[in-house]
């Protein structure tokens, strides 16, 4: 029997600028009022988002001025690399490994562009081997962290004994455009923050860790307008539907139940969760689907906001640090552009 992929270390990182939600609310109100746009009817979104603080690559004042593609891209590359370096070093250190011990790098990010890609640029900072395999993935949005776990597991299982380092980074804040008067842009400014995560995945059973079990993806046809980016002259404009919580209740529940049935499980079989908390209303909908409170998801949302792809990994790190050893199956879920869903089972990691 082929060995299963295991999650052997996980670390997260955030940029230095810590933003209070109340301060962001006041800043947005003032910024748009100076342009003759009264966003007062939208301000309750800041109070109802379930967020107290977030982290940003740049101070709030930076976002008040028009910014070009080249300027945003330069900051994205510099700030993303700093976060990836931080997360990767701590992840490897916790596993007693060096960068040269890594066989493959899997990079997930959708909030900026870099060619050479970020994991390639990271090789100039950390001493990865010159023959390390690299796979950058763009366009998965909020689902990227969960999908990345599944793909890292498949890479590890395809080459038993190899070590895969999953790197996930998003700088959502850099895509706020002060001259975009759309409702979606204002709502996004109430939700999104910046962060990164690094996860070490391997089939090496000598180092115990939870097993990355079955995974699944699903795309609903005709739904591309629910979530994504618009390419604008000065950056990326957010596409973000207010119907997402309703879609979670209506469509995600049946999908989760079918997925678990294929694994001879039910929702009641789950001992833990590590879901992407898109916002307070999304968490409430997920609680209905999974028939349980989601305290870890609410904690991460409150402290970090919605960081897109890394957020579910922040939740997973929090769960694993608190429970130490899984008491039963954990289900990680996330929704992303497409409109799509990603599911990943994480199982207690006893001896095989």
Short mmCIF file of C-alpha atoms in Angstrom, two decimals:
data_model
loop_
_atom_site.label_atom_id
_atom_site.label_comp_id
_atom_site.label_asym_id
_atom_site.label_seq_id
_atom_site.Cartn_x
_atom_site.Cartn_y
_atom_site.Cartn_z
CA UNK A 1 0.00 0.00 0.00
CA UNK A 2 1.41 3.40 -1.01
CA UNK A 3 2.24 5.68 1.93
CA UNK A 4 -0.07 8.62 2.62
CA UNK A 5 1.00 12.23 2.52
CA UNK A 6 1.32 13.86 5.92
CA UNK A 7 1.24 17.46 7.05
CA UNK A 8 4.52 17.69 8.95
CA UNK A 9 4.78 21.41 9.68
CA UNK A 10 2.80 24.59 9.15
CA UNK A 11 3.63 28.25 9.75
CA UNK A 12 1.99 31.58 8.95
CA UNK A 13 3.14 35.17 8.56
CA UNK A 14 1.61 38.64 8.30
CA UNK A 15 3.06 42.01 7.25
CA UNK A 16 3.95 44.64 9.91
CA UNK A 17 1.09 47.10 9.37
CA UNK A 18 -1.69 46.21 11.84
CA UNK A 19 -4.97 47.95 11.03
CA UNK A 20 -7.87 48.35 13.43
CA UNK A 21 -11.21 47.84 11.71
CA UNK A 22 -12.59 51.03 13.24
CA UNK A 23 -9.68 53.03 11.79
CA UNK A 24 -10.16 51.51 8.32
CA UNK A 25 -13.85 52.37 8.47
CA UNK A 26 -13.11 56.01 9.28
CA UNK A 27 -10.43 56.20 6.61
CA UNK A 28 -12.70 54.79 3.89
CA UNK A 29 -15.53 57.10 4.88
CA UNK A 30 -13.26 60.16 4.66
CA UNK A 31 -11.52 59.01 1.47
CA UNK A 32 -14.71 58.54 -0.52
CA UNK A 33 -16.43 61.61 0.95
CA UNK A 34 -13.58 63.73 -0.40
CA UNK A 35 -14.43 62.39 -3.85
CA UNK A 36 -18.11 63.29 -3.45
CA UNK A 37 -19.27 59.73 -2.78
CA UNK A 38 -21.22 59.09 0.42
CA UNK A 39 -20.59 55.51 1.55
CA UNK A 40 -22.54 55.92 4.80
CA UNK A 41 -25.14 53.27 3.79
CA UNK A 42 -22.30 50.75 3.31
CA UNK A 43 -20.44 51.44 6.57
CA UNK A 44 -22.37 48.84 8.61
CA UNK A 45 -20.43 46.24 6.59
CA UNK A 46 -17.36 47.17 8.65
CA UNK A 47 -19.23 46.64 11.92
CA UNK A 48 -20.88 43.38 10.85
CA UNK A 49 -17.86 41.69 9.25
CA UNK A 50 -16.72 39.99 12.46
CA UNK A 51 -13.28 41.62 12.09
CA UNK A 52 -11.38 43.64 14.69
CA UNK A 53 -7.91 43.85 13.13
CA UNK A 54 -6.17 43.08 9.85
CA UNK A 55 -2.64 43.29 8.49
CA UNK A 56 -1.52 45.23 5.45
CA UNK A 57 1.62 45.43 3.33
CA UNK A 58 1.37 49.23 3.32
CA UNK A 59 0.13 51.88 5.78
CA UNK A 60 -3.40 53.19 5.31
CA UNK A 61 -2.22 56.51 3.89
CA UNK A 62 -0.68 54.73 0.89
CA UNK A 63 -4.10 53.68 -0.39
CA UNK A 64 -5.43 57.24 -0.67
CA UNK A 65 -3.45 58.02 -3.84
CA UNK A 66 -3.76 56.58 -7.36
CA UNK A 67 -1.29 53.73 -7.89
CA UNK A 68 -0.09 52.27 -11.16
CA UNK A 69 0.28 48.62 -12.17
CA UNK A 70 4.11 48.82 -12.02
CA UNK A 71 4.01 50.36 -8.53
CA UNK A 72 1.55 47.80 -7.19
CA UNK A 73 3.50 44.96 -8.79
CA UNK A 74 6.84 46.06 -7.33
CA UNK A 75 5.36 46.25 -3.83
CA UNK A 76 3.57 42.91 -4.31
CA UNK A 77 6.80 41.17 -5.22
CA UNK A 78 8.85 42.70 -2.39
CA UNK A 79 6.22 42.26 0.34
CA UNK A 80 5.15 38.78 -0.80
CA UNK A 81 8.76 37.57 -0.83
CA UNK A 82 9.33 38.90 2.68
CA UNK A 83 6.26 37.05 3.97
CA UNK A 84 7.14 33.84 2.15
CA UNK A 85 10.68 33.92 3.50
CA UNK A 86 9.39 34.40 7.04
CA UNK A 87 6.79 31.61 6.80
CA UNK A 88 9.15 29.19 5.03
CA UNK A 89 12.02 29.63 7.50
CA UNK A 90 9.78 29.02 10.51
CA UNK A 91 8.05 26.07 8.85
CA UNK A 92 11.37 24.38 8.01
CA UNK A 93 12.83 25.18 11.42
CA UNK A 94 9.90 23.53 13.17
CA UNK A 95 10.55 20.38 11.10
CA UNK A 96 14.33 20.49 11.74
CA UNK A 97 14.99 20.87 8.02
CA UNK A 98 17.00 23.18 5.79
CA UNK A 99 15.88 24.65 2.45
CA UNK A 100 18.19 22.19 0.68
CA UNK A 101 16.08 19.32 2.06
CA UNK A 102 13.06 20.41 -0.03
CA UNK A 103 12.41 18.59 -3.32
CA UNK A 104 9.45 20.60 -4.68
CA UNK A 105 8.03 24.09 -4.20
CA UNK A 106 4.31 24.66 -4.85
CA UNK A 107 3.41 28.37 -4.90
CA UNK A 108 -0.19 29.65 -4.77
CA UNK A 109 -1.07 33.34 -5.20
CA UNK A 110 -3.70 35.33 -7.11
CA UNK A 111 -3.29 38.95 -5.96
CA UNK A 112 -0.31 39.94 -8.09
CA UNK A 113 2.01 38.84 -10.87
CA UNK A 114 5.69 37.97 -10.95
CA UNK A 115 7.82 36.52 -13.73
CA UNK A 116 10.13 34.93 -12.67
CA UNK A 117 7.54 33.60 -10.25
CA UNK A 118 7.74 34.18 -6.51
CA UNK A 119 9.12 30.77 -5.56
CA UNK A 120 11.90 31.26 -8.10
CA UNK A 121 12.74 34.66 -6.63
CA UNK A 122 12.67 33.11 -3.16
CA UNK A 123 15.52 30.84 -4.23
CA UNK A 124 17.77 33.93 -4.24
CA UNK A 125 16.98 34.41 -0.54
CA UNK A 126 16.94 30.83 0.77
CA UNK A 127 19.37 28.06 -0.14
CA UNK A 128 17.02 25.70 -1.94
CA UNK A 129 18.76 23.24 -4.26
CA UNK A 130 19.20 24.33 -7.85
CA UNK A 131 17.29 21.24 -9.02
CA UNK A 132 14.26 21.81 -6.80
CA UNK A 133 11.03 21.38 -8.78
CA UNK A 134 8.75 24.42 -8.92
CA UNK A 135 5.06 24.83 -9.67
CA UNK A 136 3.46 28.29 -9.41
CA UNK A 137 -0.36 28.37 -9.50
CA UNK A 138 -2.44 31.50 -10.20
CA UNK A 139 -6.19 32.20 -10.19
CA UNK A 140 -7.55 30.01 -7.38
CA UNK A 141 -8.46 32.95 -5.16
CA UNK A 142 -9.80 32.12 -1.71
CA UNK A 143 -9.80 28.39 -2.52
CA UNK A 144 -6.06 28.34 -3.16
CA UNK A 145 -4.91 27.23 0.28
CA UNK A 146 -7.22 24.21 0.44
CA UNK A 147 -6.56 23.22 -3.18
CA UNK A 148 -2.84 23.66 -2.54
CA UNK A 149 -2.96 21.14 0.32
CA UNK A 150 -4.54 18.54 -1.94
CA UNK A 151 -2.08 19.13 -4.76
CA UNK A 152 0.91 19.04 -2.41
CA UNK A 153 -0.35 15.70 -1.10
CA UNK A 154 -0.65 14.31 -4.62
CA UNK A 155 2.88 15.47 -5.47
CA UNK A 156 4.26 13.82 -2.32
CA UNK A 157 2.44 10.55 -2.94
CA UNK A 158 3.63 10.43 -6.54
CA UNK A 159 7.23 10.46 -5.30
CA UNK A 160 7.30 8.75 -1.88
CA UNK A 161 9.89 10.21 0.45
CA UNK A 162 10.06 13.58 -1.30
CA UNK A 163 9.39 16.77 0.63
CA UNK A 164 6.97 19.34 -0.75
CA UNK A 165 6.86 22.89 0.57
CA UNK A 166 3.51 24.56 -0.13
CA UNK A 167 3.78 28.35 -0.16
CA UNK A 168 0.62 30.48 -0.16
CA UNK A 169 0.62 34.28 -0.14
CA UNK A 170 -1.97 36.95 -0.86
CA UNK A 171 -1.71 40.73 -0.61
CA UNK A 172 -5.36 41.56 -1.11
CA UNK A 173 -4.97 45.10 0.20
CA UNK A 174 -2.77 46.16 -2.73
CA UNK A 175 -5.75 45.83 -5.06
CA UNK A 176 -7.84 48.46 -3.28
CA UNK A 177 -8.33 51.30 -5.76
CA UNK A 178 -9.32 54.60 -4.22
CA UNK A 179 -10.97 55.81 -7.43
CA UNK A 180 -13.18 52.71 -7.76
CA UNK A 181 -16.56 53.84 -6.45
CA UNK A 182 -18.20 50.43 -6.84
CA UNK A 183 -20.02 48.82 -3.95
CA UNK A 184 -17.83 45.72 -4.31
CA UNK A 185 -14.69 47.79 -3.75
CA UNK A 186 -16.10 49.32 -0.56
CA UNK A 187 -17.26 45.95 0.80
CA UNK A 188 -13.88 44.41 -0.05
CA UNK A 189 -12.18 47.15 1.94
CA UNK A 190 -14.18 45.97 4.97
CA UNK A 191 -13.05 42.35 4.64
CA UNK A 192 -9.65 41.71 3.10
CA UNK A 193 -6.19 41.60 4.63
CA UNK A 194 -2.74 40.23 3.79
CA UNK A 195 -0.94 37.07 4.89
CA UNK A 196 1.09 34.01 3.95
CA UNK A 197 1.47 30.38 4.97
CA UNK A 198 3.99 27.59 4.45
CA UNK A 199 3.16 23.88 4.81
CA UNK A 200 5.58 20.96 4.69
CA UNK A 201 4.08 17.80 3.17
CA UNK A 202 5.78 14.41 2.87
CA UNK A 203 5.03 10.68 2.99
CA UNK A 204 7.84 10.18 5.53
CA UNK A 205 6.05 8.24 8.29
CA UNK A 206 9.05 8.50 10.61
CA UNK A 207 7.91 12.03 11.38
CA UNK A 208 4.36 11.80 12.58
CA UNK A 209 1.80 14.26 11.40
CA UNK A 210 -1.85 14.34 10.38
CA UNK A 211 -2.63 12.53 7.14
CA UNK A 212 -3.90 14.49 4.16
CA UNK A 213 -6.82 12.36 3.08
CA UNK A 214 -9.31 12.67 0.24
CA UNK A 215 -9.80 15.98 -1.54
CA UNK A 216 -12.31 17.28 -4.06
CA UNK A 217 -13.06 20.29 -6.21
CA UNK A 218 -16.35 21.40 -7.71
CA UNK A 219 -17.26 24.19 -10.12
CA UNK A 220 -20.78 25.45 -10.65
CA UNK A 221 -21.44 26.30 -14.33
CA UNK A 222 -22.45 29.80 -15.35
CA UNK A 223 -21.18 31.33 -12.11
CA UNK A 224 -18.07 33.29 -13.09
CA UNK A 225 -19.64 36.58 -12.01
CA UNK A 226 -19.79 35.58 -8.33
CA UNK A 227 -16.12 36.00 -7.43
CA UNK A 228 -12.94 37.06 -9.20
CA UNK A 229 -10.95 39.98 -10.62
CA UNK A 230 -11.65 42.60 -13.28
CA UNK A 231 -8.50 43.77 -15.03
CA UNK A 232 -8.47 47.58 -14.88
CA UNK A 233 -5.97 50.17 -16.13
CA UNK A 234 -4.55 50.73 -12.64
CA UNK A 235 -4.93 47.33 -11.02
CA UNK A 236 -7.32 44.48 -10.31
CA UNK A 237 -10.94 45.27 -9.50
CA UNK A 238 -12.74 42.90 -7.17
CA UNK A 239 -15.81 40.89 -8.18
CA UNK A 240 -17.63 39.86 -5.03
CA UNK A 241 -21.29 38.80 -4.86
CA UNK A 242 -23.47 39.45 -1.85
CA UNK A 243 -25.16 36.08 -2.55
CA UNK A 244 -22.22 33.96 -1.36
CA UNK A 245 -23.69 33.12 2.10
CA UNK A 246 -26.93 32.02 0.42
CA UNK A 247 -24.97 29.88 -2.03
CA UNK A 248 -23.12 28.23 0.87
CA UNK A 249 -26.41 27.24 2.48
CA UNK A 250 -28.01 26.07 -0.75
CA UNK A 251 -25.16 24.43 -2.66
CA UNK A 252 -22.21 23.67 -0.37
CA UNK A 253 -24.19 21.48 2.03
CA UNK A 254 -25.18 18.84 -0.56
CA UNK A 255 -21.65 18.87 -1.96
CA UNK A 256 -20.11 18.27 1.49
CA UNK A 257 -22.55 15.46 2.24
CA UNK A 258 -21.83 13.71 -1.08
CA UNK A 259 -18.08 14.05 -0.55
CA UNK A 260 -18.26 12.63 2.97
CA UNK A 261 -20.53 9.80 1.86
CA UNK A 262 -17.85 8.68 -0.60
CA UNK A 263 -15.49 8.44 2.39
CA UNK A 264 -18.06 6.49 4.45
CA UNK A 265 -18.54 9.53 6.68
CA UNK A 266 -21.24 11.99 7.62
CA UNK A 267 -21.13 15.53 8.95
CA UNK A 268 -21.53 14.02 12.42
CA UNK A 269 -18.32 12.03 11.85
CA UNK A 270 -16.21 15.20 11.77
CA UNK A 271 -14.29 16.10 14.90
CA UNK A 272 -12.81 19.37 13.64
CA UNK A 273 -13.02 21.94 10.86
CA UNK A 274 -10.66 24.42 9.22
CA UNK A 275 -12.86 26.34 6.82
CA UNK A 276 -12.11 29.55 5.00
CA UNK A 277 -14.09 32.25 6.87
CA UNK A 278 -14.96 34.65 4.07
CA UNK A 279 -16.90 36.92 6.41
CA UNK A 280 -19.24 36.73 9.39
CA UNK A 281 -22.25 35.82 7.24
CA UNK A 282 -20.26 33.12 5.45
CA UNK A 283 -19.16 31.63 8.78
CA UNK A 284 -22.77 31.57 9.98
CA UNK A 285 -23.79 29.75 6.80
CA UNK A 286 -20.92 27.26 7.23
CA UNK A 287 -22.05 26.60 10.79
CA UNK A 288 -25.45 25.62 9.44
CA UNK A 289 -23.91 23.36 6.80
CA UNK A 290 -21.54 21.62 9.24
CA UNK A 291 -24.05 21.65 12.12
CA UNK A 292 -21.55 22.95 14.67
CA UNK A 293 -20.04 26.21 15.91
CA UNK A 294 -16.82 27.29 14.21
CA UNK A 295 -14.83 29.09 16.93
CA UNK A 296 -11.43 28.84 15.27
CA UNK A 297 -12.75 30.29 12.02
CA UNK A 298 -14.29 33.19 13.92
CA UNK A 299 -11.05 33.79 15.86
CA UNK A 300 -8.96 33.99 12.70
CA UNK A 301 -11.50 36.21 10.95
CA UNK A 302 -11.59 38.54 13.96
CA UNK A 303 -7.80 38.87 14.22
CA UNK A 304 -6.73 38.76 10.55
CA UNK A 305 -9.75 39.36 8.32
CA UNK A 306 -10.17 37.55 5.02
CA UNK A 307 -6.67 36.99 3.58
CA UNK A 308 -8.01 34.95 0.65
CA UNK A 309 -6.04 31.72 0.01
CA UNK A 310 -3.92 31.56 3.21
CA UNK A 311 -6.88 32.05 5.56
CA UNK A 312 -7.97 28.41 5.79
CA UNK A 313 -4.33 27.50 6.55
CA UNK A 314 -4.29 30.05 9.38
CA UNK A 315 -7.35 28.27 10.77
CA UNK A 316 -5.73 24.87 10.32
CA UNK A 317 -2.60 26.04 12.12
CA UNK A 318 -4.72 27.34 15.00
CA UNK A 319 -6.65 24.07 15.29
CA UNK A 320 -3.51 21.90 15.22
CA UNK A 321 -1.74 24.09 17.78
CA UNK A 322 -4.67 23.91 20.20
CA UNK A 323 -5.72 20.28 19.93
CA UNK A 324 -2.15 18.96 19.50
CA UNK A 325 -3.49 15.65 18.23
CA UNK A 326 -6.61 15.31 16.09
CA UNK A 327 -9.44 13.47 17.81
CA UNK A 328 -11.01 12.49 14.50
CA UNK A 329 -11.42 13.70 10.91
CA UNK A 330 -11.02 17.39 10.10
CA UNK A 331 -12.68 18.95 7.06
CA UNK A 332 -11.21 22.02 5.41
CA UNK A 333 -13.35 23.93 2.90
CA UNK A 334 -13.01 27.06 0.80
CA UNK A 335 -14.84 28.79 -2.03
CA UNK A 336 -13.11 30.52 -4.91
CA UNK A 337 -13.51 31.99 -8.39
CA UNK A 338 -15.18 29.82 -10.92
CA UNK A 339 -17.50 29.79 -8.84
CA UNK A 340 -15.91 26.79 -7.17
CA UNK A 341 -15.46 24.84 -3.95
CA UNK A 342 -12.50 22.95 -2.53
CA UNK A 343 -12.71 20.22 0.12
CA UNK A 344 -9.86 18.52 1.99
CA UNK A 345 -9.95 15.84 4.70
CA UNK A 346 -7.20 15.80 7.32
CA UNK A 347 -7.03 12.61 9.39
CA UNK A 348 -5.33 11.64 12.66
CA UNK A 349 -1.77 10.59 11.87
CA UNK A 350 -1.17 7.30 13.63
CA UNK A 351 1.24 4.68 12.32
CA UNK A 352 0.36 3.19 8.95
#
